[in-house]
PDB file of C-alpha atoms in Angstrom:
ATOM      1  CA  MET A 146      50.165-131.930 -19.912  1.00  0.00           C
ATOM      2  CA  ALA A 147      49.314-135.166 -17.694  1.00  0.00           C
ATOM      3  CA  GLY A 148      51.919-136.600 -20.673  1.00  0.00           C
ATOM      4  CA  ASP A 149      54.604-134.350 -19.542  1.00  0.00           C
ATOM      5  CA  GLU A 150      54.043-135.086 -16.294  1.00  0.00           C
ATOM      6  CA  GLN A 151      54.385-138.528 -16.441  1.00  0.00           C
ATOM      7  CA  GLN A 152      57.657-138.819 -18.093  1.00  0.00           C
ATOM      8  CA  GLU A 153      58.835-136.374 -15.329  1.00  0.00           C
ATOM      9  CA  MET A 154      58.145-139.010 -13.249  1.00  0.00           C
ATOM     10  CA  SER A 155      59.544-141.227 -15.385  1.00  0.00           C
ATOM     11  CA  LYS A 156      62.584-139.800 -14.347  1.00  0.00           C
ATOM     12  CA  ARG A 157      62.106-140.057 -10.634  1.00  0.00           C
ATOM     13  CA  HIS A 158      63.980-142.444  -8.508  1.00  0.00           C
ATOM     14  CA  ARG A 159      63.311-143.175  -5.359  1.00  0.00           C
ATOM     15  CA  LEU A 160      66.592-143.418  -3.442  1.00  0.00           C
ATOM     16  CA  PHE A 161      68.046-144.047   0.007  1.00  0.00           C
ATOM     17  CA  PHE A 162      71.281-144.631   1.038  1.00  0.00           C
ATOM     18  CA  ALA A 163      71.595-148.095   3.576  1.00  0.00           C
ATOM     19  CA  LEU A 164      74.133-150.324   5.188  1.00  0.00           C
ATOM     20  CA  GLU A 165      74.029-153.716   3.649  1.00  0.00           C
ATOM     21  CA  PRO A 166      74.885-156.766   5.368  1.00  0.00           C
ATOM     22  CA  PRO A 167      77.683-159.601   4.412  1.00  0.00           C
ATOM     23  CA  ASP A 168      76.588-163.037   3.152  1.00  0.00           C
ATOM     24  CA  ARG A 169      77.177-164.385   6.587  1.00  0.00           C
ATOM     25  CA  VAL A 170      74.784-161.921   8.315  1.00  0.00           C
ATOM     26  CA  ARG A 171      72.796-162.070   6.150  1.00  0.00           C
ATOM     27  CA  HIS A 172      71.808-165.455   6.279  1.00  0.00           C
ATOM     28  CA  GLN A 173      72.439-164.711  10.433  1.00  0.00           C
ATOM     29  CA  VAL A 174      69.241-162.715  10.176  1.00  0.00           C
ATOM     30  CA  HIS A 175      67.034-164.980   7.246  1.00  0.00           C
ATOM     31  CA  MET A 176      67.601-167.599   9.946  1.00  0.00           C
ATOM     32  CA  LEU A 177      65.930-165.629  13.302  1.00  0.00           C
ATOM     33  CA  GLN A 178      63.371-164.408  10.587  1.00  0.00           C
ATOM     34  CA  GLN A 179      62.456-167.701  10.321  1.00  0.00           C
ATOM     35  CA  ARG A 180      62.791-168.536  14.268  1.00  0.00           C
ATOM     36  CA  VAL A 181      60.685-165.815  15.239  1.00  0.00           C
ATOM     37  CA  GLY A 182      57.750-167.059  14.665  1.00  0.00           C
ATOM     38  CA  ALA A 183      55.599-164.137  13.231  1.00  0.00           C
ATOM     39  CA  GLN A 184      52.979-163.429  10.727  1.00  0.00           C
ATOM     40  CA  GLY A 185      53.081-161.227   8.053  1.00  0.00           C
ATOM     41  CA  ARG A 186      55.141-160.495   4.776  1.00  0.00           C
ATOM     42  CA  ALA A 187      58.533-161.713   4.889  1.00  0.00           C
ATOM     43  CA  VAL A 188      61.068-159.525   3.716  1.00  0.00           C
ATOM     44  CA  LYS A 189      63.516-161.199   0.791  1.00  0.00           C
ATOM     45  CA  PRO A 190      67.035-161.531   1.961  1.00  0.00           C
ATOM     46  CA  GLU A 191      68.373-159.715  -0.633  1.00  0.00           C
ATOM     47  CA  GLN A 192      66.645-156.752   1.018  1.00  0.00           C
ATOM     48  CA  PHE A 193      68.052-156.600   4.284  1.00  0.00           C
ATOM     49  CA  HIS A 194      69.801-153.695   4.405  1.00  0.00           C
ATOM     50  CA  VAL A 195      69.699-150.785   7.144  1.00  0.00           C
ATOM     51  CA  THR A 196      68.762-147.490   6.080  1.00  0.00           C
ATOM     52  CA  LEU A 197      70.663-144.596   6.531  1.00  0.00           C
ATOM     53  CA  ALA A 198      68.699-140.933   4.595  1.00  0.00           C
ATOM     54  CA  PHE A 199      65.825-142.400   3.175  1.00  0.00           C
ATOM     55  CA  LEU A 200      65.412-139.256   0.076  1.00  0.00           C
ATOM     56  CA  GLY A 201      62.066-140.316  -1.605  1.00  0.00           C
ATOM     57  CA  MET A 202      61.355-139.509  -5.043  1.00  0.00           C
ATOM     58  CA  GLN A 203      64.108-137.577  -6.271  1.00  0.00           C
ATOM     59  CA  PRO A 204      65.354-136.107 -10.569  1.00  0.00           C
ATOM     60  CA  ALA A 205      67.762-137.981 -11.843  1.00  0.00           C
ATOM     61  CA  ASP A 206      70.174-135.358 -12.393  1.00  0.00           C
ATOM     62  CA  VAL A 207      70.628-135.411  -8.112  1.00  0.00           C
ATOM     63  CA  ILE A 208      72.304-138.664  -8.269  1.00  0.00           C
ATOM     64  CA  PRO A 209      76.136-137.880  -9.638  1.00  0.00           C
ATOM     65  CA  GLU A 210      75.383-135.140  -6.746  1.00  0.00           C
ATOM     66  CA  LEU A 211      74.590-137.871  -3.955  1.00  0.00           C
ATOM     67  CA  CYS A 212      77.815-139.482  -5.601  1.00  0.00           C
ATOM     68  CA  THR A 213      79.519-136.837  -4.741  1.00  0.00           C
ATOM     69  CA  ILE A 214      78.471-136.222  -1.252  1.00  0.00           C
ATOM     70  CA  ALA A 215      78.939-139.647  -0.294  1.00  0.00           C
ATOM     71  CA  SER A 216      82.781-139.936  -1.816  1.00  0.00           C
ATOM     72  CA  SER A 217      83.321-136.388   0.093  1.00  0.00           C
ATOM     73  CA  LEU A 218      82.877-138.801   3.251  1.00  0.00           C
ATOM     74  CA  THR A 219      85.146-141.125   5.453  1.00  0.00           C
ATOM     75  CA  PHE A 220      83.400-144.303   7.060  1.00  0.00           C
ATOM     76  CA  GLU A 221      85.097-145.847   9.693  1.00  0.00           C
ATOM     77  CA  PRO A 222      85.170-149.179   9.886  1.00  0.00           C
ATOM     78  CA  CYS A 223      83.017-150.688  13.188  1.00  0.00           C
ATOM     79  CA  THR A 224      80.545-152.746  14.479  1.00  0.00           C
ATOM     80  CA  VAL A 225      77.135-152.898  14.941  1.00  0.00           C
ATOM     81  CA  VAL A 226      75.083-155.902  17.410  1.00  0.00           C
ATOM     82  CA  LEU A 227      71.910-157.170  16.286  1.00  0.00           C
ATOM     83  CA  ASP A 228      70.584-157.636  19.874  1.00  0.00           C
ATOM     84  CA  ARG A 229      66.345-156.310  19.743  1.00  0.00           C
ATOM     85  CA  LEU A 230      63.016-156.875  18.499  1.00  0.00           C
ATOM     86  CA  GLY A 231      60.998-154.353  17.578  1.00  0.00           C
ATOM     87  CA  SER A 232      57.665-153.113  15.504  1.00  0.00           C
ATOM     88  CA  PHE A 233      56.675-150.233  13.993  1.00  0.00           C
ATOM     89  CA  ARG A 234      52.829-151.167  14.971  1.00  0.00           C
ATOM     90  CA  ARG A 235      51.059-148.070  13.345  1.00  0.00           C
ATOM     91  CA  THR A 236      52.932-149.751   9.687  1.00  0.00           C
ATOM     92  CA  GLY A 237      52.783-153.613  10.407  1.00  0.00           C
ATOM     93  CA  VAL A 238      56.497-153.865  10.442  1.00  0.00           C
ATOM     94  CA  LEU A 239      58.582-155.968  12.529  1.00  0.00           C
ATOM     95  CA  TRP A 240      62.141-155.292  12.752  1.00  0.00           C
ATOM     96  CA  LEU A 241      65.582-156.023  14.092  1.00  0.00           C
ATOM     97  CA  GLY A 242      67.815-153.599  16.023  1.00  0.00           C
ATOM     98  CA  ALA A 243      70.360-152.536  18.144  1.00  0.00           C
ATOM     99  CA  LYS A 244      70.827-151.431  21.874  1.00  0.00           C
ATOM    100  CA  THR A 245      73.492-149.351  21.143  1.00  0.00           C
ATOM    101  CA  ILE A 246      74.751-147.586  17.685  1.00  0.00           C
ATOM    102  CA  PRO A 247      78.508-147.399  17.920  1.00  0.00           C
ATOM    103  CA  ALA A 248      79.941-144.035  17.760  1.00  0.00           C
ATOM    104  CA  PRO A 249      81.128-143.856  14.464  1.00  0.00           C
ATOM    105  CA  LEU A 250      78.838-144.868  12.662  1.00  0.00           C
ATOM    106  CA  ARG A 251      76.158-142.422  14.112  1.00  0.00           C
ATOM    107  CA  ASP A 252      78.864-139.483  13.434  1.00  0.00           C
ATOM    108  CA  PHE A 253      78.766-140.715   9.601  1.00  0.00           C
ATOM    109  CA  GLN A 254      74.692-140.977   9.460  1.00  0.00           C
ATOM    110  CA  GLN A 255      74.714-137.209  11.069  1.00  0.00           C
ATOM    111  CA  SER A 256      77.552-136.158   9.008  1.00  0.00           C
ATOM    112  CA  LEU A 257      75.656-137.914   5.651  1.00  0.00           C
ATOM    113  CA  ILE A 258      72.819-136.179   6.813  1.00  0.00           C
ATOM    114  CA  GLU A 259      74.431-132.591   7.027  1.00  0.00           C
ATOM    115  CA  GLY A 260      75.714-133.082   3.049  1.00  0.00           C
ATOM    116  CA  ILE A 261      72.500-133.943   1.932  1.00  0.00           C
ATOM    117  CA  GLU A 262      70.709-130.614   3.837  1.00  0.00           C
ATOM    118  CA  SER A 263      73.851-128.564   2.225  1.00  0.00           C
ATOM    119  CA  ALA A 264      73.291-129.396  -0.781  1.00  0.00           C
ATOM    120  CA  GLY A 265      69.951-128.425  -0.803  1.00  0.00           C
ATOM    121  CA  ILE A 266      68.110-131.965  -1.726  1.00  0.00           C
ATOM    122  CA  ASP A 267      65.162-132.713  -0.120  1.00  0.00           C
ATOM    123  CA  ARG A 268      64.834-135.905   2.660  1.00  0.00           C
ATOM    124  CA  ASP A 269      62.461-138.141   5.314  1.00  0.00           C
ATOM    125  CA  ARG A 270      62.926-135.970   8.263  1.00  0.00           C
ATOM    126  CA  LYS A 271      61.913-138.510  11.026  1.00  0.00           C
ATOM    127  CA  GLU A 272      64.556-139.261  13.064  1.00  0.00           C
ATOM    128  CA  TRP A 273      67.270-142.266  12.483  1.00  0.00           C
ATOM    129  CA  LYS A 274      66.900-145.073  14.042  1.00  0.00           C
ATOM    130  CA  LEU A 275      68.586-148.146  13.036  1.00  0.00           C
ATOM    131  CA  HIS A 276      66.815-151.112  12.008  1.00  0.00           C
ATOM    132  CA  LEU A 277      66.719-154.102   9.500  1.00  0.00           C
ATOM    133  CA  THR A 278      62.904-154.866   8.265  1.00  0.00           C
ATOM    134  CA  LEU A 279      62.485-158.672   9.134  1.00  0.00           C
ATOM    135  CA  TYR A 280      58.655-157.849   8.242  1.00  0.00           C
ATOM    136  CA  ARG A 281      55.702-156.476   6.754  1.00  0.00           C
ATOM    137  CA  ARG A 282      51.965-156.444   7.083  1.00  0.00           C
ATOM    138  CA  LEU A 283      52.646-157.492  10.450  1.00  0.00           C
ATOM    139  CA  ARG A 284      49.535-159.730  11.317  1.00  0.00           C
ATOM    140  CA  LYS A 285      50.768-162.048  14.507  1.00  0.00           C
ATOM    141  CA  PRO A 286      53.870-160.473  17.048  1.00  0.00           C
ATOM    142  CA  PRO A 287      56.859-163.067  16.908  1.00  0.00           C
ATOM    143  CA  SER A 288      56.630-165.816  19.571  1.00  0.00           C
ATOM    144  CA  ILE A 289      60.303-165.301  20.734  1.00  0.00           C
ATOM    145  CA  MET A 290      61.253-162.166  21.458  1.00  0.00           C
ATOM    146  CA  GLU A 291      64.422-162.832  23.066  1.00  0.00           C
ATOM    147  CA  ILE A 292      67.306-163.095  20.511  1.00  0.00           C
ATOM    148  CA  VAL A 293      70.736-164.450  19.825  1.00  0.00           C
ATOM    149  CA  PRO A 294      72.989-161.020  19.283  1.00  0.00           C
ATOM    150  CA  LEU A 295      74.529-161.059  15.900  1.00  0.00           C
ATOM    151  CA  ALA A 296      77.934-158.922  15.218  1.00  0.00           C
ATOM    152  CA  TRP A 297      77.768-157.096  11.805  1.00  0.00           C
ATOM    153  CA  PRO A 298      81.233-155.949  11.071  1.00  0.00           C
ATOM    154  CA  LEU A 299      80.328-152.514   8.942  1.00  0.00           C
ATOM    155  CA  ASN A 300      82.430-152.092   6.124  1.00  0.00           C
ATOM    156  CA  GLY A 301      81.210-149.623   3.892  1.00  0.00           C
ATOM    157  CA  PHE A 302      77.080-147.568   2.776  1.00  0.00           C
ATOM    158  CA  SER A 303      75.864-147.608  -0.662  1.00  0.00           C
ATOM    159  CA  LEU A 304      73.257-145.363  -2.564  1.00  0.00           C
ATOM    160  CA  ILE A 305      70.009-147.788  -3.593  1.00  0.00           C
ATOM    161  CA  GLU A 306      67.402-147.065  -6.237  1.00  0.00           C
ATOM    162  CA  SER A 307      64.027-149.409  -4.726  1.00  0.00           C
ATOM    163  CA  VAL A 308      62.064-149.892  -8.319  1.00  0.00           C
ATOM    164  CA  GLY A 309      58.840-151.313  -8.107  1.00  0.00           C
ATOM    165  CA  VAL A 310      58.244-153.876 -10.196  1.00  0.00           C
ATOM    166  CA  LYS A 311      54.743-157.025 -10.222  1.00  0.00           C
ATOM    167  CA  SER A 312      56.651-158.610  -7.597  1.00  0.00           C
ATOM    168  CA  GLY A 313      56.482-155.715  -5.264  1.00  0.00           C
ATOM    169  CA  VAL A 314      60.218-154.055  -5.289  1.00  0.00           C
ATOM    170  CA  GLU A 315      63.614-154.390  -6.763  1.00  0.00           C
ATOM    171  CA  TYR A 316      67.036-152.115  -4.666  1.00  0.00           C
ATOM    172  CA  HIS A 317      69.628-151.179  -7.690  1.00  0.00           C
ATOM    173  CA  ARG A 318      72.681-150.512  -6.399  1.00  0.00           C
ATOM    174  CA  GLN A 319      73.668-146.903  -7.807  1.00  0.00           C
ATOM    175  CA  GLY A 320      77.018-146.268  -5.504  1.00  0.00           C
ATOM    176  CA  HIS A 321      78.945-148.155  -3.607  1.00  0.00           C
ATOM    177  CA  TRP A 322      81.550-146.748  -0.845  1.00  0.00           C
ATOM    178  CA  SER A 323      83.944-148.348   1.498  1.00  0.00           C
ATOM    179  CA  ALA A 324      84.734-148.290   4.853  1.00  0.00           C
ATOM    180  CA  GLY A 325      88.274-145.917   5.595  1.00  0.00           C
ATOM    181  CA  ARG A 326      88.433-144.197   2.225  1.00  0.00           C
ATOM    182  CA  GLN A 327      88.255-140.866   1.970  1.00  0.00           C
TER     183      GLN A 327
END
């Protein structure tokens, strides 16, 4: 039985929908990350993202269904301004976030959640908080908390699989949907 369970788990994927920053924004966030003076495990720039919906471990056969849900939605282009640092003290995370969430993004995220729930797909039920993780296992808070706002033009979203590897995790895009189309 243990072999069957292990085989079944190997068919499961750790999934989430996310916003992925373009190279220019990724570079600006990385420069800020280096400047803040925090001590902890810095997130690699290629892993910067904002989670829209965390789905956790899912069977492989749910991926096409998630892609169908994503394809049915319209993502309206907008710009989010990353203008605040914060932390989740309990989990030791330092993050970059936004004081104001643009209405099109807030509405889209809600529509995405509704589509996932309507399909009966399980997800993390925590309240959504727009944040881009800069550090994990934070040992020392940043020496600066004031930051220069970074404008991030949003032009699409992705379905990402998080895969555990010896060096940590790798993210593999399972699908991407551009703004302004349905």
